[in-house]
Amino acid sequence: MERDEQEATMSEPTKTKYDRQLRIWGEVGQAALENASICLLNCGPTGSEALKNLVLGGIGSVTVVDGSKVEIGDLGNNFMVDKKSVGESKAKTVCAFLQELNDAVRANFVQENPDSLILTDPSFFSQFTLVVATQLVEDSMVKLDRICREANVMLVFARSYGLTGLVRISVKEHTIIDSKPDHFLDDLRLNNPWPELKRFVETIDLKTPDPIAHKHIPYVVILVKMADEWAKTHSSNLPSTREEKREFKDLVKSKMVSMDEDNYKEAVEATFKVFAPRGISKEIQEIIDDRYAEVGSNSSAFWVMVAALKEFISNEGDGEAPLEGSMPDMTSSTEHYINLQKIYHTKAEDDCLSMEQRVKDILAKVGRDPSSISKQTIKSFCKNARKLKVCRYRTIEDEFSNPSAAELQKCLASEDYSSAIGFYILLRAVDRFAATYKNFPGQFDGGDREEDASRLRAIAVSLINEISCDGYELPEELCNEMCRFGAAELHVVAAFIGGIASQEVIKLITKQFVPMLGTFVFNGIDHNSQSLTL
Amino acid sequence: MADLEAPQSKTRDLDKLLLRAGNLVGPDFYPGAELRDDIRDYVRILVVGAGGLGCELLKDLALSGFRNLDVIDMDRIEVTNLNRQFLFRQILLLEDVGKPKAEVAAKRVMERVSGVEIVPHFSRIEDKELEFYNDFNIIALGLDSIEARRYINGVACGFLEYDEDDTPRRETIKPMVDGGTEGFKGHARVIVPGVTPCFECTIWLFPPQVKFPLCTLAETPRNAAHCIEYAHLIKWHEVHGGKSFDPDEPDHMKWVYDEAIKRAELFGIPGVTYSFTQGVVKNIIPAIASTNAIISAACALETLKIVSGCSKTLANYLTYNGGEGLHTKVTEFVRDQDCLVCGPGILIELDTSITLQKFIDMLEEHPKLLLSKASVKHGKDSLYMQAPPVLEEMHRPNLSKPLYDLMGRVQKDTVHVFGTALKNEEKQSSLTKLRVVFKGADGVTDMDTAIGA
């Protein structure tokens, strides 16, 4: 977590309540959550549980939209309704419970059926940052998706159905600077040291006779020196073949004078950093080559900074992105470590200043205020330049009418995806069933389950053909289970699905970490859930 | 949607799983109202922990047809719990901070879900009699430490008995469902002692805790954490002698923070803040509501499936990562046959007259063991220790006594032996579990065979 972030605007008690989550997304992330307004469609357990997690986290405001009344059956699956509320408005009841969870959140409700609202008042949704749409059928999903894309409102779908369900984000574009990947290689430039680093390294003598000094030379110094020595005898190249890499490792090892030299052990383990290719990753290359990087007056701050990054890389960056600037811990004397830190820090700052200038120039060129992107934002962008992410999502309509053939192929080719694609198809098929027969297959105990199953199967097969997934054999067991589920909204499944939905909302709003791509298809039978990017 | 044709039932949704036959179900699934009612009336679940996972587990289980729940937790509610432990409040006149978690959690769930009975236990898990844990059908763990998990695992696996042919006796199997979370990551697993790996079988899954080398803390600190741990682990004892450091005591924490700042300034190291100091010293794990909700839901779902057989169960370890996209993975880990905790132990048949000394000598010859210089332990009692000299002398008289007597004259029981074993021509320290069965003894004291070698 960045420790030199903006001064805290939070009160001490609030800081303590949110302490455990501030350690994840910081005060900047928390502020984003507190400024967000969420609309929930349908407050059965799926929607209620999703919202519970957001309210606990301090979301700005929530508006619950649901037209139904609390029934006795709801007492068995929804924690936010109780005996007293039977017969009352479900939206009102859930809203009251949510308010109790966190009095800092503004909770409202709208007593109306979401499907009707989508048809009669699309402009309703424009006021929100994000809509969490739960338990919607195909048709409503497509319509709502159009509305939200038009209004530039983020959308997360969530559905629980027996032991299966899904979560799907729908946003035109979501750009991330602070992606916070779990594992990411540090930016030490051992394979491409700049002049100041080289000069510092030259001041340290690896052959020092003092044993204490010898074992407190940081591995950065050791490897830069060794790489240089190697290059001199290998026509300025770095080790590239397996043979060479092994030779290089042995060379480093040979400089050890005693067994307890942790710095040399670290150096040997870190030799791969010398072999790593210079320059930027394929992913970053794709981003700077994206057509959105050709900026105009309407471009977002992200793309303006990407344009600056592109220029930087081709000019003063000499193929590299701005230096990240931090160093991992390593065995070293305090003095050497602090001095090295300063060198990395200084170059990172210099690179950032260049980027700042380029950003200002680009803004001026497209007719925008050159100071409209803050220094703080540019600094964060520079630090994260190698970790940028751009997420784009197809519209629901596109996905439904023309799913990716490549992804379908992948599903057909692997046993692992068989149940995922099966449930994905069945979740759409049950909606078509309901549209034709007025209820979901197996929904009522009195019905003929076998007939429902064969009807459902017929619909599923026609859907399979429609999306050109002809090679897929829908397992009969899956189809029968779907009828058995009878559109049940089980609390535990709703809590799982709602949990995932809330997590994605948090990532989208804080613009930290990376949201899921595709549709998450839940498999509560064996937990072999999968994400399908259709 | 409402089923307008039939009278309303609270178990409207659950009934679809419990009352209807299915395809992908467990081996002993007998769908019907009786199954649902039996679960409600007779099944008892213990939830260990009433924190981030525990609160969610109680809610999930109460809304999955379980009516008889117990919850155990030794902690009191703190303000930092409130971002996710949703059963606890701090609004208007409701001030839960300071109250026992187990008691408040139980009360709140009972208030909302009518019919559920939750018995809270405000105590340490170690303070309960072993038989307490035997009263439950399933134990659901919402713990935050390896030690606590190991303890419960040891207890649950301790109930396990094996047949002569090394198959676990079904009625002694006590399944556990275990969940854990950290930030956006988590896991959920099913442990069926004797069938799936137990916690101990897969102890290698947990990486060792990071500890800084002493010389780094003492001589060459480089970052804020080094300065903090210097103050916490070294300077504190220098200045405060015997007084133990209490991380929950604000004065103690402030002292460590001030010392850490001094050291950081001395070495020119940035980054020491009060918040970071707390994080390092208390080993604070970041936690959010969503991950806890997800993992608990998975655990509760498995509990329902194990008890009812209404669907197949997780086999057997689910890892979850929601930070970089969304990834779930199921791994089927395999039991360690020689596991000291859940394994049957190597079978040794003995005469009731065999002395402890003879027994120890036999271990050296036993083809599967080849164990020399063995120390022997029976439950909590050390029967003989090879070292240190003081204890060796103390236990020496036992050597001439019959093992049968030393073990309380039971027909069979487990012992643990520790010594040097020859493995692959190398001498290694070895701790092994043995199942000792006495021939000719029926659990009744037989005076004639009890004495003498």
Short mmCIF file of N, CA and C in Angstrom, two decimals, chain A residues 201-267:
data_model
loop_
_atom_site.label_atom_id
_atom_site.label_comp_id
_atom_site.label_asym_id
_atom_site.label_seq_id
_atom_site.Cartn_x
_atom_site.Cartn_y
_atom_site.Cartn_z
N VAL A 201 27.62 1.94 -9.00
CA VAL A 201 28.15 0.58 -8.93
C VAL A 201 29.68 0.58 -9.05
N GLU A 202 30.19 1.50 -9.87
CA GLU A 202 31.65 1.58 -10.06
C GLU A 202 32.38 1.97 -8.78
N THR A 203 31.68 2.70 -7.89
CA THR A 203 32.36 3.14 -6.66
C THR A 203 32.53 2.01 -5.66
N ILE A 204 31.92 0.87 -5.90
CA ILE A 204 32.02 -0.23 -4.93
C ILE A 204 32.94 -1.32 -5.48
N ASP A 205 33.84 -1.73 -4.63
CA ASP A 205 34.84 -2.72 -5.03
C ASP A 205 34.42 -4.12 -4.56
N LEU A 206 34.10 -4.99 -5.51
CA LEU A 206 33.69 -6.35 -5.15
C LEU A 206 34.85 -7.13 -4.53
N LYS A 207 36.06 -6.68 -4.86
CA LYS A 207 37.21 -7.44 -4.37
C LYS A 207 37.69 -6.94 -3.01
N THR A 208 36.83 -6.18 -2.30
CA THR A 208 37.26 -5.65 -1.01
C THR A 208 37.73 -6.75 -0.08
N PRO A 209 38.86 -6.51 0.59
CA PRO A 209 39.39 -7.53 1.51
C PRO A 209 38.60 -7.63 2.81
N ASP A 210 37.83 -6.61 3.12
CA ASP A 210 37.07 -6.61 4.37
C ASP A 210 35.89 -7.59 4.24
N PRO A 211 35.90 -8.67 5.02
CA PRO A 211 34.83 -9.68 4.87
C PRO A 211 33.44 -9.16 5.18
N ILE A 212 33.34 -8.25 6.17
CA ILE A 212 32.03 -7.71 6.50
C ILE A 212 31.49 -6.90 5.33
N ALA A 213 32.36 -6.04 4.81
CA ALA A 213 31.92 -5.22 3.67
C ALA A 213 31.55 -6.11 2.49
N HIS A 214 32.34 -7.17 2.30
CA HIS A 214 32.13 -8.05 1.15
C HIS A 214 30.76 -8.70 1.16
N LYS A 215 30.30 -9.06 2.37
CA LYS A 215 29.01 -9.75 2.39
C LYS A 215 27.82 -8.81 2.58
N HIS A 216 28.13 -7.49 2.58
CA HIS A 216 27.04 -6.53 2.65
C HIS A 216 26.90 -5.68 1.40
N ILE A 217 27.47 -6.17 0.32
CA ILE A 217 27.27 -5.49 -0.96
C ILE A 217 25.95 -6.00 -1.53
N PRO A 218 25.02 -5.11 -1.82
CA PRO A 218 23.72 -5.56 -2.31
C PRO A 218 23.81 -6.24 -3.68
N TYR A 219 22.92 -7.21 -3.92
CA TYR A 219 23.03 -7.99 -5.16
C TYR A 219 22.84 -7.14 -6.42
N VAL A 220 22.17 -6.03 -6.28
CA VAL A 220 22.02 -5.13 -7.44
C VAL A 220 23.40 -4.75 -7.96
N VAL A 221 24.27 -4.38 -7.04
CA VAL A 221 25.62 -3.97 -7.41
C VAL A 221 26.38 -5.15 -8.02
N ILE A 222 26.28 -6.28 -7.33
CA ILE A 222 27.00 -7.47 -7.81
C ILE A 222 26.59 -7.81 -9.24
N LEU A 223 25.28 -7.85 -9.49
CA LEU A 223 24.82 -8.29 -10.80
C LEU A 223 25.09 -7.27 -11.90
N VAL A 224 24.97 -5.98 -11.58
CA VAL A 224 25.28 -4.99 -12.61
C VAL A 224 26.74 -5.11 -13.02
N LYS A 225 27.60 -5.29 -12.01
CA LYS A 225 29.03 -5.45 -12.30
C LYS A 225 29.30 -6.70 -13.13
N MET A 226 28.70 -7.80 -12.72
CA MET A 226 28.92 -9.08 -13.40
C MET A 226 28.40 -9.03 -14.83
N ALA A 227 27.24 -8.39 -14.99
CA ALA A 227 26.65 -8.28 -16.33
C ALA A 227 27.57 -7.47 -17.24
N ASP A 228 28.14 -6.44 -16.64
CA ASP A 228 29.04 -5.58 -17.39
C ASP A 228 30.29 -6.35 -17.80
N GLU A 229 30.83 -7.10 -16.83
CA GLU A 229 32.03 -7.91 -17.08
C GLU A 229 31.74 -8.89 -18.21
N TRP A 230 30.59 -9.50 -18.16
CA TRP A 230 30.19 -10.49 -19.16
C TRP A 230 30.08 -9.85 -20.54
N ALA A 231 29.38 -8.69 -20.55
CA ALA A 231 29.14 -8.03 -21.83
C ALA A 231 30.47 -7.69 -22.52
N LYS A 232 31.45 -7.29 -21.70
CA LYS A 232 32.74 -6.89 -22.29
C LYS A 232 33.38 -8.05 -23.05
N THR A 233 33.14 -9.30 -22.55
CA THR A 233 33.76 -10.44 -23.22
C THR A 233 32.79 -11.18 -24.13
N HIS A 234 31.59 -10.62 -24.33
CA HIS A 234 30.62 -11.28 -25.20
C HIS A 234 29.98 -10.30 -26.17
N SER A 235 30.78 -9.44 -26.75
CA SER A 235 30.35 -8.40 -27.68
C SER A 235 29.08 -7.67 -27.24
N SER A 236 29.13 -7.14 -26.02
CA SER A 236 28.06 -6.30 -25.48
C SER A 236 26.71 -6.97 -25.35
N ASN A 237 26.68 -8.31 -25.33
CA ASN A 237 25.40 -8.98 -25.16
C ASN A 237 25.23 -9.51 -23.75
N LEU A 238 23.98 -9.80 -23.42
CA LEU A 238 23.69 -10.42 -22.13
C LEU A 238 23.54 -11.92 -22.35
N PRO A 239 23.70 -12.73 -21.29
CA PRO A 239 23.56 -14.18 -21.44
C PRO A 239 22.19 -14.51 -22.03
N SER A 240 22.19 -15.34 -23.08
CA SER A 240 20.88 -15.66 -23.68
C SER A 240 20.61 -17.15 -23.80
N THR A 241 21.62 -17.95 -24.14
CA THR A 241 21.36 -19.39 -24.23
C THR A 241 21.44 -20.01 -22.84
N ARG A 242 20.94 -21.24 -22.75
CA ARG A 242 20.94 -21.92 -21.45
C ARG A 242 22.36 -22.10 -20.93
N GLU A 243 23.23 -22.41 -21.84
CA GLU A 243 24.65 -22.57 -21.49
C GLU A 243 25.19 -21.29 -20.88
N GLU A 244 24.93 -20.19 -21.58
CA GLU A 244 25.46 -18.89 -21.15
C GLU A 244 24.89 -18.52 -19.79
N LYS A 245 23.61 -18.78 -19.61
CA LYS A 245 22.98 -18.41 -18.34
C LYS A 245 23.62 -19.18 -17.20
N ARG A 246 23.90 -20.45 -17.45
CA ARG A 246 24.52 -21.26 -16.41
C ARG A 246 25.92 -20.76 -16.12
N GLU A 247 26.63 -20.41 -17.18
CA GLU A 247 27.98 -19.87 -17.03
C GLU A 247 27.96 -18.60 -16.20
N PHE A 248 26.98 -17.75 -16.49
CA PHE A 248 26.88 -16.48 -15.78
C PHE A 248 26.62 -16.72 -14.30
N LYS A 249 25.72 -17.65 -14.02
CA LYS A 249 25.42 -18.00 -12.63
C LYS A 249 26.68 -18.47 -11.92
N ASP A 250 27.45 -19.32 -12.59
CA ASP A 250 28.68 -19.83 -11.99
C ASP A 250 29.67 -18.71 -11.76
N LEU A 251 29.70 -17.76 -12.69
CA LEU A 251 30.59 -16.62 -12.55
C LEU A 251 30.27 -15.85 -11.27
N VAL A 252 28.97 -15.63 -11.04
CA VAL A 252 28.55 -14.92 -9.84
C VAL A 252 28.95 -15.71 -8.59
N LYS A 253 28.66 -17.02 -8.66
CA LYS A 253 28.98 -17.88 -7.51
C LYS A 253 30.46 -17.85 -7.18
N SER A 254 31.28 -17.75 -8.23
CA SER A 254 32.72 -17.81 -8.01
C SER A 254 33.26 -16.62 -7.23
N LYS A 255 32.48 -15.55 -7.16
CA LYS A 255 32.94 -14.37 -6.42
C LYS A 255 32.68 -14.47 -4.92
N MET A 256 32.00 -15.55 -4.50
CA MET A 256 31.74 -15.73 -3.07
C MET A 256 33.03 -16.11 -2.38
N VAL A 257 33.29 -15.51 -1.22
CA VAL A 257 34.50 -15.92 -0.51
C VAL A 257 34.20 -16.79 0.71
N SER A 258 32.97 -16.77 1.17
CA SER A 258 32.62 -17.68 2.28
C SER A 258 31.17 -18.12 2.15
N MET A 259 30.82 -19.19 2.88
CA MET A 259 29.51 -19.83 2.72
C MET A 259 28.34 -19.01 3.24
N ASP A 260 28.63 -18.06 4.14
CA ASP A 260 27.51 -17.36 4.77
C ASP A 260 27.19 -16.03 4.10
N GLU A 261 27.58 -15.89 2.83
CA GLU A 261 27.34 -14.60 2.17
C GLU A 261 25.96 -14.59 1.53
N ASP A 262 24.96 -14.15 2.31
CA ASP A 262 23.58 -14.13 1.82
C ASP A 262 23.42 -13.24 0.60
N ASN A 263 24.19 -12.15 0.55
CA ASN A 263 24.06 -11.25 -0.60
C ASN A 263 24.41 -11.97 -1.90
N TYR A 264 25.43 -12.83 -1.85
CA TYR A 264 25.78 -13.57 -3.07
C TYR A 264 24.76 -14.65 -3.39
N LYS A 265 24.22 -15.25 -2.34
CA LYS A 265 23.16 -16.25 -2.58
C LYS A 265 21.97 -15.58 -3.25
N GLU A 266 21.64 -14.39 -2.76
CA GLU A 266 20.54 -13.65 -3.38
C GLU A 266 20.87 -13.29 -4.82
N ALA A 267 22.13 -12.94 -5.05
CA ALA A 267 22.55 -12.57 -6.41
C ALA A 267 22.37 -13.76 -7.36
#
